[in-house]
Structures are given as structure tokens and as C-alpha cells.
PDB file of C-alpha atoms in Angstrom:
ATOM      1  CA  MET R   1     -13.661  46.384   0.355  1.00 60.00           C
ATOM      2  CA  SER R   2     -13.169  43.174  -1.623  1.00 70.00           C
ATOM      3  CA  ARG R   3     -10.277  42.504  -3.986  1.00 66.00           C
ATOM      4  CA  ILE R   4     -12.713  42.533  -6.939  1.00 80.00           C
ATOM      5  CA  GLN R   5     -13.997  45.987  -6.000  1.00 80.00           C
ATOM      6  CA  LEU R   6     -10.431  47.249  -5.491  1.00 76.00           C
ATOM      7  CA  GLU R   7      -9.505  46.085  -8.980  1.00 80.00           C
ATOM      8  CA  ARG R   8     -12.587  47.838 -10.334  1.00 87.00           C
ATOM      9  CA  LEU R   9     -11.683  51.092  -8.565  1.00 88.00           C
ATOM     10  CA  LEU R  10      -8.145  50.949  -9.938  1.00 85.00           C
ATOM     11  CA  THR R  11      -9.498  50.531 -13.462  1.00 89.00           C
ATOM     12  CA  ILE R  12     -12.003  53.353 -13.017  1.00 91.00           C
ATOM     13  CA  ASP R  13      -9.216  55.562 -11.670  1.00 89.00           C
ATOM     14  CA  GLU R  14      -7.046  54.760 -14.697  1.00 87.00           C
ATOM     15  CA  LEU R  15      -9.828  55.333 -17.227  1.00 91.00           C
ATOM     16  CA  ILE R  16     -11.087  58.680 -15.947  1.00 91.00           C
ATOM     17  CA  ARG R  17      -7.534  60.063 -16.082  1.00 89.00           C
ATOM     18  CA  LYS R  18      -7.503  59.515 -19.831  1.00 89.00           C
ATOM     19  CA  PRO R  19      -8.518  62.325 -22.180  1.00 88.00           C
ATOM     20  CA  GLU R  20     -11.408  60.313 -23.633  1.00 90.00           C
ATOM     21  CA  ARG R  21     -14.888  61.121 -22.327  1.00 91.00           C
ATOM     22  CA  GLN R  22     -15.948  58.558 -19.732  1.00 92.00           C
ATOM     23  CA  THR R  23     -19.621  57.982 -18.945  1.00 93.00           C
ATOM     24  CA  ALA R  24     -21.142  55.445 -16.569  1.00 93.00           C
ATOM     25  CA  GLN R  25     -22.164  53.389 -19.594  1.00 93.00           C
ATOM     26  CA  ALA R  26     -18.657  53.512 -21.117  1.00 93.00           C
ATOM     27  CA  LEU R  27     -17.060  52.463 -17.818  1.00 93.00           C
ATOM     28  CA  ALA R  28     -19.653  49.730 -17.337  1.00 93.00           C
ATOM     29  CA  ASP R  29     -18.929  48.323 -20.803  1.00 93.00           C
ATOM     30  CA  VAL R  30     -15.187  48.090 -20.113  1.00 92.00           C
ATOM     31  CA  LEU R  31     -15.641  46.508 -16.687  1.00 92.00           C
ATOM     32  CA  GLU R  32     -18.604  44.347 -17.764  1.00 92.00           C
ATOM     33  CA  VAL R  33     -20.823  45.504 -14.899  1.00 93.00           C
ATOM     34  CA  SER R  34     -23.992  47.560 -14.641  1.00 94.00           C
ATOM     35  CA  GLU R  35     -24.138  51.364 -14.694  1.00 93.00           C
ATOM     36  CA  ARG R  36     -25.508  51.228 -11.164  1.00 93.00           C
ATOM     37  CA  THR R  37     -22.357  49.401 -10.002  1.00 94.00           C
ATOM     38  CA  ILE R  38     -20.214  52.116 -11.580  1.00 93.00           C
ATOM     39  CA  ARG R  39     -22.189  54.871  -9.872  1.00 93.00           C
ATOM     40  CA  ASP R  40     -21.953  53.039  -6.536  1.00 93.00           C
ATOM     41  CA  ASP R  41     -18.173  52.645  -6.987  1.00 92.00           C
ATOM     42  CA  ILE R  42     -17.707  56.339  -7.748  1.00 93.00           C
ATOM     43  CA  ALA R  43     -19.852  57.269  -4.751  1.00 93.00           C
ATOM     44  CA  PHE R  44     -17.674  54.967  -2.631  1.00 91.00           C
ATOM     45  CA  MET R  45     -14.532  56.728  -3.920  1.00 90.00           C
ATOM     46  CA  ARG R  46     -16.013  60.102  -2.958  1.00 91.00           C
ATOM     47  CA  ASP R  47     -17.199  59.026   0.491  1.00 91.00           C
ATOM     48  CA  ARG R  48     -14.310  56.779   1.520  1.00 87.00           C
ATOM     49  CA  PHE R  49     -11.325  58.451  -0.149  1.00 86.00           C
ATOM     50  CA  HIS R  50     -12.694  61.971  -0.748  1.00 90.00           C
ATOM     51  CA  ALA R  51     -12.027  61.561  -4.466  1.00 91.00           C
ATOM     52  CA  PRO R  52     -12.629  64.862  -6.343  1.00 93.00           C
ATOM     53  CA  VAL R  53     -14.688  63.168  -9.064  1.00 93.00           C
ATOM     54  CA  GLU R  54     -17.300  65.128 -10.979  1.00 93.00           C
ATOM     55  CA  PHE R  55     -19.407  64.512 -14.049  1.00 92.00           C
ATOM     56  CA  HIS R  56     -19.615  67.074 -16.841  1.00 90.00           C
ATOM     57  CA  ARG R  57     -21.887  66.797 -19.846  1.00 87.00           C
ATOM     58  CA  THR R  58     -19.032  67.232 -22.331  1.00 88.00           C
ATOM     59  CA  ARG R  59     -16.041  65.938 -20.314  1.00 87.00           C
ATOM     60  CA  GLY R  60     -17.715  62.997 -18.607  1.00 91.00           C
ATOM     61  CA  TYR R  61     -16.289  61.778 -15.314  1.00 93.00           C
ATOM     62  CA  HIS R  62     -13.028  63.570 -14.446  1.00 91.00           C
ATOM     63  CA  TYR R  63     -10.903  64.654 -11.490  1.00 92.00           C
ATOM     64  CA  THR R  64     -11.132  68.299 -10.550  1.00 92.00           C
ATOM     65  CA  GLU R  65      -7.715  67.914  -8.880  1.00 90.00           C
ATOM     66  CA  PRO R  66      -5.418  66.095 -11.368  1.00 83.00           C
ATOM     67  CA  ASN R  67      -2.710  65.462  -8.733  1.00 81.00           C
ATOM     68  CA  TRP R  68      -5.060  63.521  -6.462  1.00 84.00           C
ATOM     69  CA  ARG R  69      -4.135  59.833  -6.158  1.00 79.00           C
ATOM     70  CA  LEU R  70      -6.203  56.852  -5.060  1.00 78.00           C
ATOM     71  CA  PRO R  71      -4.575  55.728  -1.766  1.00 70.00           C
ATOM     72  CA  THR R  72      -4.662  51.988  -2.423  1.00 58.00           C
ATOM     73  CA  ILE R  73      -1.284  51.352  -0.805  1.00 53.00           C
ATOM     74  CA  GLN R  74       0.073  53.707   1.806  1.00 55.00           C
ATOM     75  CA  LEU R  75       3.813  54.231   1.325  1.00 56.00           C
ATOM     76  CA  SER R  76       5.905  57.010   2.760  1.00 62.00           C
ATOM     77  CA  LYS R  77       8.491  58.832   0.660  1.00 60.00           C
ATOM     78  CA  GLY R  78      11.198  56.966   2.529  1.00 65.00           C
ATOM     79  CA  GLU R  79       9.660  53.568   1.830  1.00 65.00           C
ATOM     80  CA  LEU R  80       9.246  54.286  -1.881  1.00 63.00           C
ATOM     81  CA  PHE R  81      12.779  55.692  -2.039  1.00 62.00           C
ATOM     82  CA  ALA R  82      14.096  52.492  -0.451  1.00 66.00           C
ATOM     83  CA  LEU R  83      12.280  50.429  -3.089  1.00 64.00           C
ATOM     84  CA  THR R  84      13.717  52.614  -5.838  1.00 64.00           C
ATOM     85  CA  LEU R  85      17.229  52.134  -4.500  1.00 64.00           C
ATOM     86  CA  GLY R  86      16.538  48.418  -4.197  1.00 65.00           C
ATOM     87  CA  ALA R  87      15.741  48.215  -7.898  1.00 64.00           C
ATOM     88  CA  ARG R  88      18.947  50.036  -8.807  1.00 64.00           C
ATOM     89  CA  MET R  89      21.009  47.820  -6.512  1.00 63.00           C
ATOM     90  CA  LEU R  90      19.490  44.694  -8.051  1.00 62.00           C
ATOM     91  CA  GLU R  91      20.392  45.929 -11.513  1.00 61.00           C
ATOM     92  CA  ALA R  92      23.958  46.592 -10.411  1.00 59.00           C
ATOM     93  CA  TYR R  93      24.615  43.569  -8.229  1.00 55.00           C
ATOM     94  CA  ALA R  94      22.269  40.719  -9.074  1.00 50.00           C
ATOM     95  CA  GLY R  95      22.504  40.404 -12.824  1.00 51.00           C
ATOM     96  CA  SER R  96      19.078  42.048 -13.213  1.00 55.00           C
ATOM     97  CA  ALA R  97      17.264  38.820 -12.354  1.00 58.00           C
ATOM     98  CA  TYR R  98      14.493  40.727 -10.565  1.00 61.00           C
ATOM     99  CA  ALA R  99      15.238  44.319 -11.463  1.00 61.00           C
ATOM    100  CA  LEU R 100      12.727  44.658 -14.310  1.00 65.00           C
ATOM    101  CA  ASP R 101       9.865  43.208 -12.266  1.00 66.00           C
ATOM    102  CA  LEU R 102      10.698  45.436  -9.312  1.00 62.00           C
ATOM    103  CA  ARG R 103      10.932  48.526 -11.485  1.00 64.00           C
ATOM    104  CA  SER R 104       7.548  47.703 -13.007  1.00 67.00           C
ATOM    105  CA  ALA R 105       6.030  47.360  -9.527  1.00 63.00           C
ATOM    106  CA  ILE R 106       7.553  50.669  -8.438  1.00 62.00           C
ATOM    107  CA  THR R 107       6.191  52.395 -11.542  1.00 65.00           C
ATOM    108  CA  ARG R 108       2.697  51.203 -10.681  1.00 61.00           C
ATOM    109  CA  LEU R 109       3.103  52.416  -7.108  1.00 59.00           C
ATOM    110  CA  THR R 110       4.280  55.827  -8.243  1.00 60.00           C
ATOM    111  CA  GLU R 111       1.037  56.303 -10.124  1.00 59.00           C
ATOM    112  CA  ARG R 112      -0.473  56.891  -6.664  1.00 55.00           C
ATOM    113  CA  LEU R 113       1.974  59.715  -5.897  1.00 54.00           C
ATOM    114  CA  PRO R 114       1.891  63.314  -7.077  1.00 53.00           C
ATOM    115  CA  GLU R 115       4.154  63.611 -10.125  1.00 48.00           C
ATOM    116  CA  GLU R 116       6.548  66.131  -8.598  1.00 45.00           C
ATOM    117  CA  THR R 117       7.131  63.883  -5.569  1.00 48.00           C
ATOM    118  CA  TRP R 118       8.057  60.932  -7.755  1.00 45.00           C
ATOM    119  CA  LEU R 119      10.348  63.017  -9.958  1.00 44.00           C
ATOM    120  CA  ASP R 120      12.233  64.274  -6.883  1.00 51.00           C
ATOM    121  CA  LEU R 121      12.760  60.716  -5.603  1.00 49.00           C
ATOM    122  CA  GLN R 122      13.775  59.402  -9.014  1.00 52.00           C
ATOM    123  CA  GLN R 123      16.294  62.194  -9.569  1.00 53.00           C
ATOM    124  CA  LEU R 124      17.846  61.608  -6.157  1.00 48.00           C
ATOM    125  CA  ALA R 125      18.109  57.849  -6.754  1.00 49.00           C
ATOM    126  CA  GLU R 126      19.620  58.172 -10.219  1.00 53.00           C
ATOM    127  CA  ASP R 127      21.842  61.243  -9.888  1.00 50.00           C
ATOM    128  CA  ARG R 128      23.004  61.263  -6.271  1.00 53.00           C
ATOM    129  CA  LEU R 129      23.502  57.587  -5.428  1.00 53.00           C
ATOM    130  CA  VAL R 130      25.385  55.389  -7.886  1.00 57.00           C
ATOM    131  CA  PHE R 131      25.897  51.636  -7.577  1.00 55.00           C
ATOM    132  CA  ARG R 132      28.571  49.836  -9.567  1.00 56.00           C
ATOM    133  CA  SER R 133      29.447  46.167  -9.292  1.00 56.00           C
ATOM    134  CA  GLY R 134      32.508  45.939 -11.504  1.00 54.00           C
ATOM    135  CA  ALA R 135      32.532  42.922 -13.803  1.00 55.00           C
ATOM    136  CA  GLU R 136      29.065  41.734 -14.762  1.00 59.00           C
ATOM    137  CA  THR R 137      27.846  38.207 -15.434  1.00 66.00           C
ATOM    138  CA  ASN R 138      25.841  37.208 -18.497  1.00 71.00           C
ATOM    139  CA  LEU R 139      22.859  35.783 -16.672  1.00 76.00           C
ATOM    140  CA  ASN R 140      20.237  33.958 -18.734  1.00 82.00           C
ATOM    141  CA  LEU R 141      16.958  35.014 -17.128  1.00 79.00           C
ATOM    142  CA  ASP R 142      15.087  32.018 -18.573  1.00 86.00           C
ATOM    143  CA  VAL R 143      17.528  29.639 -16.882  1.00 90.00           C
ATOM    144  CA  TRP R 144      17.270  31.585 -13.612  1.00 85.00           C
ATOM    145  CA  GLN R 145      13.472  31.504 -13.662  1.00 85.00           C
ATOM    146  CA  GLN R 146      13.424  27.766 -14.409  1.00 92.00           C
ATOM    147  CA  LEU R 147      15.724  27.195 -11.442  1.00 92.00           C
ATOM    148  CA  GLU R 148      13.384  29.274  -9.271  1.00 88.00           C
ATOM    149  CA  GLU R 149      10.519  27.039 -10.327  1.00 90.00           C
ATOM    150  CA  ALA R 150      12.566  23.891  -9.695  1.00 93.00           C
ATOM    151  CA  CYS R 151      13.639  25.060  -6.213  1.00 91.00           C
ATOM    152  CA  ARG R 152      10.092  26.048  -5.313  1.00 88.00           C
ATOM    153  CA  GLY R 153       8.573  22.783  -6.547  1.00 90.00           C
ATOM    154  CA  SER R 154      11.479  20.471  -5.539  1.00 93.00           C
ATOM    155  CA  LYS R 155      11.895  19.290  -9.145  1.00 95.00           C
ATOM    156  CA  GLN R 156      15.065  17.757 -10.563  1.00 96.00           C
ATOM    157  CA  VAL R 157      16.795  19.443 -13.488  1.00 96.00           C
ATOM    158  CA  TRP R 158      19.134  18.317 -16.223  1.00 97.00           C
ATOM    159  CA  MET R 159      21.798  20.748 -17.325  1.00 96.00           C
ATOM    160  CA  SER R 160      24.731  21.140 -19.624  1.00 96.00           C
ATOM    161  CA  TYR R 161      27.368  22.868 -17.501  1.00 95.00           C
ATOM    162  CA  TYR R 162      30.606  24.587 -18.444  1.00 92.00           C
ATOM    163  CA  THR R 163      33.490  24.216 -15.968  1.00 87.00           C
ATOM    164  CA  ALA R 164      35.929  27.094 -16.418  1.00 78.00           C
ATOM    165  CA  SER R 165      38.835  25.438 -14.575  1.00 74.00           C
ATOM    166  CA  ARG R 166      38.807  22.488 -17.017  1.00 81.00           C
ATOM    167  CA  ASN R 167      37.478  24.428 -20.027  1.00 84.00           C
ATOM    168  CA  ALA R 168      35.020  21.576 -20.539  1.00 90.00           C
ATOM    169  CA  THR R 169      31.261  20.982 -20.651  1.00 92.00           C
ATOM    170  CA  SER R 170      29.505  18.146 -18.825  1.00 94.00           C
ATOM    171  CA  GLU R 171      25.955  16.915 -18.309  1.00 95.00           C
ATOM    172  CA  ARG R 172      24.498  16.852 -14.800  1.00 95.00           C
ATOM    173  CA  VAL R 173      21.273  15.882 -13.029  1.00 96.00           C
ATOM    174  CA  LEU R 174      20.765  18.192 -10.060  1.00 96.00           C
ATOM    175  CA  ASP R 175      18.375  18.481  -7.118  1.00 96.00           C
ATOM    176  CA  PRO R 176      18.374  22.287  -6.734  1.00 94.00           C
ATOM    177  CA  TYR R 177      18.125  23.195  -3.043  1.00 94.00           C
ATOM    178  CA  LEU R 178      18.523  26.968  -3.162  1.00 90.00           C
ATOM    179  CA  LEU R 179      19.671  29.945  -5.222  1.00 87.00           C
ATOM    180  CA  HIS R 180      22.412  32.127  -3.824  1.00 82.00           C
ATOM    181  CA  ILE R 181      23.773  35.433  -5.140  1.00 75.00           C
ATOM    182  CA  TYR R 182      27.289  35.633  -3.753  1.00 66.00           C
ATOM    183  CA  ARG R 183      29.158  38.919  -3.337  1.00 59.00           C
ATOM    184  CA  GLY R 184      26.468  40.680  -5.327  1.00 54.00           C
ATOM    185  CA  THR R 185      27.449  39.476  -8.796  1.00 60.00           C
ATOM    186  CA  ASN R 186      27.946  35.710  -8.808  1.00 72.00           C
ATOM    187  CA  PRO R 187      24.634  33.793  -9.039  1.00 82.00           C
ATOM    188  CA  TYR R 188      24.814  30.171  -7.856  1.00 85.00           C
ATOM    189  CA  VAL R 189      22.453  27.229  -7.594  1.00 91.00           C
ATOM    190  CA  ILE R 190      23.297  24.902  -4.707  1.00 90.00           C
ATOM    191  CA  GLY R 191      22.039  21.349  -4.684  1.00 93.00           C
ATOM    192  CA  TRP R 192      22.683  17.618  -4.774  1.00 94.00           C
ATOM    193  CA  CYS R 193      24.726  16.623  -7.829  1.00 94.00           C
ATOM    194  CA  HIS R 194      23.897  13.067  -8.871  1.00 95.00           C
ATOM    195  CA  LYS R 195      27.139  12.782 -10.832  1.00 93.00           C
ATOM    196  CA  ARG R 196      29.316  13.542  -7.783  1.00 90.00           C
ATOM    197  CA  ASP R 197      26.918  12.283  -5.084  1.00 92.00           C
ATOM    198  CA  GLU R 198      27.406  15.387  -2.963  1.00 89.00           C
ATOM    199  CA  VAL R 199      26.191  18.937  -2.510  1.00 88.00           C
ATOM    200  CA  ARG R 200      27.799  21.161  -5.137  1.00 88.00           C
ATOM    201  CA  TRP R 201      27.675  24.790  -6.259  1.00 86.00           C
ATOM    202  CA  PHE R 202      27.111  25.739  -9.896  1.00 91.00           C
ATOM    203  CA  ARG R 203      27.455  29.223 -11.415  1.00 88.00           C
ATOM    204  CA  VAL R 204      24.114  29.900 -13.069  1.00 89.00           C
ATOM    205  CA  ASP R 205      25.722  31.933 -15.859  1.00 87.00           C
ATOM    206  CA  ARG R 206      27.792  28.856 -16.792  1.00 91.00           C
ATOM    207  CA  ILE R 207      24.731  26.693 -17.398  1.00 94.00           C
ATOM    208  CA  ARG R 208      24.615  26.285 -21.160  1.00 94.00           C
ATOM    209  CA  GLU R 209      21.280  24.452 -21.275  1.00 95.00           C
ATOM    210  CA  LEU R 210      18.662  23.536 -18.655  1.00 95.00           C
ATOM    211  CA  LYS R 211      15.618  21.270 -18.662  1.00 95.00           C
ATOM    212  CA  LEU R 212      13.066  20.671 -15.922  1.00 94.00           C
ATOM    213  CA  LEU R 213      12.559  16.973 -15.249  1.00 94.00           C
ATOM    214  CA  GLY R 214       9.369  15.342 -14.042  1.00 87.00           C
ATOM    215  CA  ASP R 215      10.973  13.702 -11.011  1.00 92.00           C
ATOM    216  CA  SER R 216      10.614  15.286  -7.584  1.00 94.00           C
ATOM    217  CA  PHE R 217      13.248  15.157  -4.845  1.00 94.00           C
ATOM    218  CA  GLU R 218      13.625  15.595  -1.108  1.00 93.00           C
ATOM    219  CA  ARG R 219      16.518  17.414   0.492  1.00 92.00           C
ATOM    220  CA  LYS R 220      19.100  15.299   2.237  1.00 91.00           C
ATOM    221  CA  PRO R 221      18.080  15.307   5.932  1.00 91.00           C
ATOM    222  CA  ASP R 222      21.562  16.390   7.063  1.00 88.00           C
ATOM    223  CA  PHE R 223      21.642  19.454   4.799  1.00 88.00           C
ATOM    224  CA  ASN R 224      21.211  22.748   6.623  1.00 86.00           C
ATOM    225  CA  ALA R 225      21.500  25.838   4.429  1.00 84.00           C
ATOM    226  CA  LYS R 226      22.701  28.152   7.206  1.00 79.00           C
ATOM    227  CA  ASP R 227      25.389  25.753   8.437  1.00 77.00           C
ATOM    228  CA  HIS R 228      26.466  24.985   4.890  1.00 76.00           C
ATOM    229  CA  LEU R 229      26.940  28.626   3.934  1.00 74.00           C
ATOM    230  CA  GLU R 230      28.744  29.567   7.150  1.00 68.00           C
ATOM    231  CA  MET R 231      31.639  27.167   6.476  1.00 64.00           C
ATOM    232  CA  ILE R 232      32.356  28.671   3.057  1.00 67.00           C
ATOM    233  CA  PHE R 233      35.085  31.179   2.339  1.00 63.00           C
ATOM    234  CA  GLN R 234      34.441  33.037  -0.927  1.00 59.00           C
ATOM    235  CA  HIS R 235      32.469  30.322  -2.792  1.00 55.00           C
ATOM    236  CA  GLU R 236      34.585  27.188  -2.375  1.00 56.00           C
ATOM    237  CA  VAL R 237      32.896  24.185  -0.799  1.00 56.00           C
ATOM    238  CA  GLY R 238      33.834  20.578  -0.155  1.00 56.00           C
ATOM    239  CA  GLY R 239      36.339  18.890   2.081  1.00 60.00           C
ATOM    240  CA  VAL R 240      36.561  18.734   5.851  1.00 74.00           C
ATOM    241  CA  PRO R 241      36.623  21.895   7.968  1.00 83.00           C
ATOM    242  CA  VAL R 242      40.142  23.197   8.505  1.00 89.00           C
ATOM    243  CA  THR R 243      41.495  25.964  10.724  1.00 93.00           C
ATOM    244  CA  VAL R 244      43.362  28.677   8.836  1.00 95.00           C
ATOM    245  CA  ARG R 245      45.621  31.319  10.426  1.00 97.00           C
ATOM    246  CA  ILE R 246      46.971  34.243   8.412  1.00 97.00           C
ATOM    247  CA  TRP R 247      49.229  37.068   9.629  1.00 97.00           C
ATOM    248  CA  PHE R 248      48.782  40.561   8.133  1.00 97.00           C
ATOM    249  CA  ASP R 249      51.317  43.356   8.616  1.00 96.00           C
ATOM    250  CA  ALA R 250      50.466  46.778  10.036  1.00 95.00           C
ATOM    251  CA  LYS R 251      49.720  48.266   6.598  1.00 95.00           C
ATOM    252  CA  ALA R 252      47.272  45.509   5.598  1.00 95.00           C
ATOM    253  CA  ALA R 253      45.717  45.080   9.061  1.00 95.00           C
ATOM    254  CA  PRO R 254      43.245  48.037   8.834  1.00 93.00           C
ATOM    255  CA  TYR R 255      41.641  46.450   5.770  1.00 92.00           C
ATOM    256  CA  ILE R 256      41.240  43.171   7.646  1.00 93.00           C
ATOM    257  CA  ARG R 257      39.742  44.781  10.743  1.00 93.00           C
ATOM    258  CA  GLU R 258      37.110  46.765   8.842  1.00 89.00           C
ATOM    259  CA  ARG R 259      35.246  43.682   7.538  1.00 86.00           C
ATOM    260  CA  ARG R 260      33.949  40.396   8.804  1.00 86.00           C
ATOM    261  CA  TRP R 261      35.406  37.951   6.318  1.00 87.00           C
ATOM    262  CA  HIS R 262      33.905  34.782   7.771  1.00 86.00           C
ATOM    263  CA  PRO R 263      31.351  33.865  10.469  1.00 83.00           C
ATOM    264  CA  THR R 264      33.995  31.904  12.422  1.00 88.00           C
ATOM    265  CA  GLN R 265      36.743  34.508  12.248  1.00 90.00           C
ATOM    266  CA  GLU R 266      38.795  35.590  15.271  1.00 95.00           C
ATOM    267  CA  LEU R 267      41.344  38.411  15.267  1.00 96.00           C
ATOM    268  CA  GLN R 268      44.507  38.451  17.344  1.00 96.00           C
ATOM    269  CA  GLU R 269      46.034  41.902  17.683  1.00 96.00           C
ATOM    270  CA  HIS R 270      49.812  42.432  17.846  1.00 96.00           C
ATOM    271  CA  LYS R 271      51.734  45.292  19.486  1.00 95.00           C
ATOM    272  CA  ASP R 272      53.316  46.412  16.214  1.00 96.00           C
ATOM    273  CA  GLY R 273      49.861  46.962  14.622  1.00 95.00           C
ATOM    274  CA  ALA R 274      49.774  43.653  12.780  1.00 96.00           C
ATOM    275  CA  VAL R 275      46.870  41.233  13.151  1.00 97.00           C
ATOM    276  CA  THR R 276      46.372  37.484  12.794  1.00 97.00           C
ATOM    277  CA  LEU R 277      43.104  36.221  11.329  1.00 96.00           C
ATOM    278  CA  GLN R 278      41.838  32.766  12.276  1.00 96.00           C
ATOM    279  CA  MET R 279      38.817  31.036  10.709  1.00 92.00           C
ATOM    280  CA  VAL R 280      37.460  27.567   9.960  1.00 90.00           C
ATOM    281  CA  VAL R 281      36.743  26.919   6.277  1.00 86.00           C
ATOM    282  CA  ARG R 282      36.105  24.152   3.768  1.00 80.00           C
ATOM    283  CA  GLY R 283      38.558  24.210   0.878  1.00 78.00           C
ATOM    284  CA  MET R 284      41.657  26.380   0.582  1.00 86.00           C
ATOM    285  CA  ASN R 285      41.977  27.386  -3.077  1.00 85.00           C
ATOM    286  CA  ASP R 286      39.982  30.584  -2.637  1.00 84.00           C
ATOM    287  CA  VAL R 287      41.850  31.374   0.585  1.00 90.00           C
ATOM    288  CA  LYS R 288      45.117  30.991  -1.328  1.00 92.00           C
ATOM    289  CA  ARG R 289      43.987  33.413  -4.048  1.00 90.00           C
ATOM    290  CA  TRP R 290      42.703  35.878  -1.448  1.00 91.00           C
ATOM    291  CA  VAL R 291      45.950  35.856   0.553  1.00 93.00           C
ATOM    292  CA  LEU R 292      48.048  36.381  -2.573  1.00 94.00           C
ATOM    293  CA  GLY R 293      46.054  39.547  -3.244  1.00 92.00           C
ATOM    294  CA  TYR R 294      47.731  41.147  -0.218  1.00 94.00           C
ATOM    295  CA  GLY R 295      51.202  40.341  -1.561  1.00 94.00           C
ATOM    296  CA  ARG R 296      53.981  40.578   1.013  1.00 93.00           C
ATOM    297  CA  GLY R 297      51.542  42.114   3.484  1.00 96.00           C
ATOM    298  CA  ALA R 298      50.195  38.651   4.382  1.00 96.00           C
ATOM    299  CA  ARG R 299      51.721  35.332   5.421  1.00 97.00           C
ATOM    300  CA  VAL R 300      49.927  32.018   5.992  1.00 97.00           C
ATOM    301  CA  LEU R 301      50.815  30.473   9.357  1.00 97.00           C
ATOM    302  CA  GLU R 302      48.718  27.309   9.132  1.00 95.00           C
ATOM    303  CA  PRO R 303      47.745  24.756   8.011  1.00 95.00           C
ATOM    304  CA  PRO R 304      50.966  23.449   6.391  1.00 95.00           C
ATOM    305  CA  GLU R 305      49.013  22.420   3.298  1.00 95.00           C
ATOM    306  CA  LEU R 306      47.968  26.013   2.649  1.00 94.00           C
ATOM    307  CA  VAL R 307      51.512  27.267   3.293  1.00 96.00           C
ATOM    308  CA  ALA R 308      52.742  24.823   0.639  1.00 96.00           C
ATOM    309  CA  MET R 309      50.037  25.915  -1.829  1.00 94.00           C
ATOM    310  CA  VAL R 310      50.969  29.595  -1.467  1.00 95.00           C
ATOM    311  CA  ARG R 311      54.685  28.852  -1.706  1.00 95.00           C
ATOM    312  CA  GLU R 312      54.168  26.805  -4.870  1.00 95.00           C
ATOM    313  CA  GLU R 313      52.138  29.599  -6.430  1.00 94.00           C
ATOM    314  CA  ILE R 314      54.780  32.216  -5.584  1.00 93.00           C
ATOM    315  CA  GLU R 315      57.551  30.039  -7.014  1.00 92.00           C
ATOM    316  CA  GLY R 316      55.540  29.561 -10.186  1.00 91.00           C
ATOM    317  CA  MET R 317      54.974  33.328 -10.456  1.00 90.00           C
ATOM    318  CA  GLU R 318      58.663  33.963  -9.910  1.00 89.00           C
ATOM    319  CA  GLN R 319      59.473  31.585 -12.733  1.00 87.00           C
ATOM    320  CA  ARG R 320      56.936  33.283 -14.990  1.00 86.00           C
ATOM    321  CA  TYR R 321      58.480  36.673 -14.331  1.00 85.00           C
ATOM    322  CA  SER R 322      62.091  35.534 -14.578  1.00 80.00           C
ATOM    323  CA  GLN R 323      64.078  36.462 -17.666  1.00 63.00           C
ATOM    324  CA  ARG R 324      63.635  32.966 -19.088  1.00 62.00           C
ATOM    325  CA  GLY R 325      59.879  33.086 -18.413  1.00 54.00           C
ATOM    326  CA  LEU R 326      59.549  36.451 -20.164  1.00 54.00           C
ATOM    327  CA  GLU R 327      61.406  35.133 -23.204  1.00 58.00           C
TER     328      GLU R 327
END
């Protein structure tokens, strides 16, 4: 069966489910083919798919079994359920960049299932499994789609970018290498920044304006996406690789053991139930913020630079919370 015939069968299937009377001539007019082609297609549906199609003088072509579905794509309940969950997860964790398209595709697939089967799956997905991502980003879908096009076609982009740490906006020309959704909610574009002459990450939701440029680019030959992402802790990049060692007390240790925080991590167990985490990362600001989240349950052992950063932050917090700071 050719793609053209499949499209015709799908249209015929859709039309004869409608309440309007469908004759061979009416179907032929819509599809712009001959009546003979329509009759051949319906005969093919009966012979190949055992379609319960009949013609009645007053009703026209109709299905004698309304729940019958044209088996164009064979999906099990489990496969369709997985797709349904995928759409809900995308809505919760990816800023809905693809959720609407996926939901539309699922809706079209469900037209091939008996109604009660689809309702059971939908109810289970919506009422029994709930996904929440916490804080959401305000993702501009037009910007995201333009970046997709630029990555796919290796086209440079110009952007006006807001940097939260400096509370300032700058203009950049970027060679977008890849799009990366980090930790489910933070969408990034990674590429060569011509202003800084290095690979940089940019939060897509902080791009105020984006324009596709006519110039093409080639990736730097020494850039490897897998190697680049493996050296990153949280989303900080840049700098030379550095070994970090952090001690966690017995109360915090179970939370450290239950996850793999970094591809290079190694855990050293201690007799009192504590654990020391070692990993090689680029940049230490995110490590500092992460360690502080464990309060007194964590202590940086090395490198000295990170120890100093944490100590400075704690001293600043102590000053903030002192009586003078509160006043």
C-alpha cells in the first residue's frame, strides 16, 4: 500500500464516520479521484482489514460496528500509555516546548482505538500519576523553534540576552551547537559565543530577542557534546577541570548515596556512616551553592579555593543575620 493510498483510506475512514450521507461520488469529489477508485479503496478496506463497511440507500457508506478502527499503526495499550505519560511529563518538565505537538499526535492515534480503551488510559494518566516540576520557566516557543532550526541547519543567530547575575542585557552572535533541557525545567542552548570566543551556555528563557542570520558555521573540531556535558556540575561550565571532595555526615549521607550526582563521582564510605564524595568538575559556584544547601551536614575538604568560597559565603550570611545586619 502506497502512502497516497494510505492517506486516501484515512480520509475515507474519517468521512464515513460523520453523520452526513457519503456516496462514492461524494467521497470522490472530496478526494478528487474517480468513483471507481473509491470503490476499489473500500473493497481493499474490507478484504485487507475486514472493515465492516456497508452501503445503504439512505445512510450511504457507514460502519456497521462503530467501534471498529482502521489499524494504520499498531500500538499496544502500554505503548500508547507511555506516549500519554510522555506528553504529561513534557508539559511538566520541559516548558511545553513539544507537549502540544505530542498531544496532537496522541489524539490522532487514539482515533484508531475503541473509545472506552482511550478513556481508561487517559483517566489513569491524568488522575493516578501526577508530575510536578516546581518553578516553571517562561519559555518563548518561537525562540525555541528558531533555535531548533538554527541547530539543525548550522546557522548563526543574533540575540539580545539578559544576564541575571549582572541584571544586564547584551547582544551576542552565537553558533548554536545543541539544545539541552537541564534538570527538567531549565532549557539551554549551547554553542560558540563570538563575543567571548568560547563555548557558552545560555538560558533560552532569558533570550529577549532572536534573529536567524544567513551565515553558516561549522562546529569547533575539538568540541564533543558528550565530553562537554560530563564535566559539568549543575549547569556551570568554563575553567579547567578540578577535583572536588566533600564530606557529608551520617544524616546527609543517605541522600548522597541514593543519586549519581556526576559521571566522575566516587564515594568513600566511613565507619560512622558518613561519606565523602569526590568528582571532577569545571567551575565551582554551583558546587558552592549545592553544598550550602546541606548546611552543617556537609564540609568541603578540597580544593582550597572552594573551601574559601564557602567560608566567605557563610561569613557573609552570619553578618546578614547578626543583630546589626537585621537592623
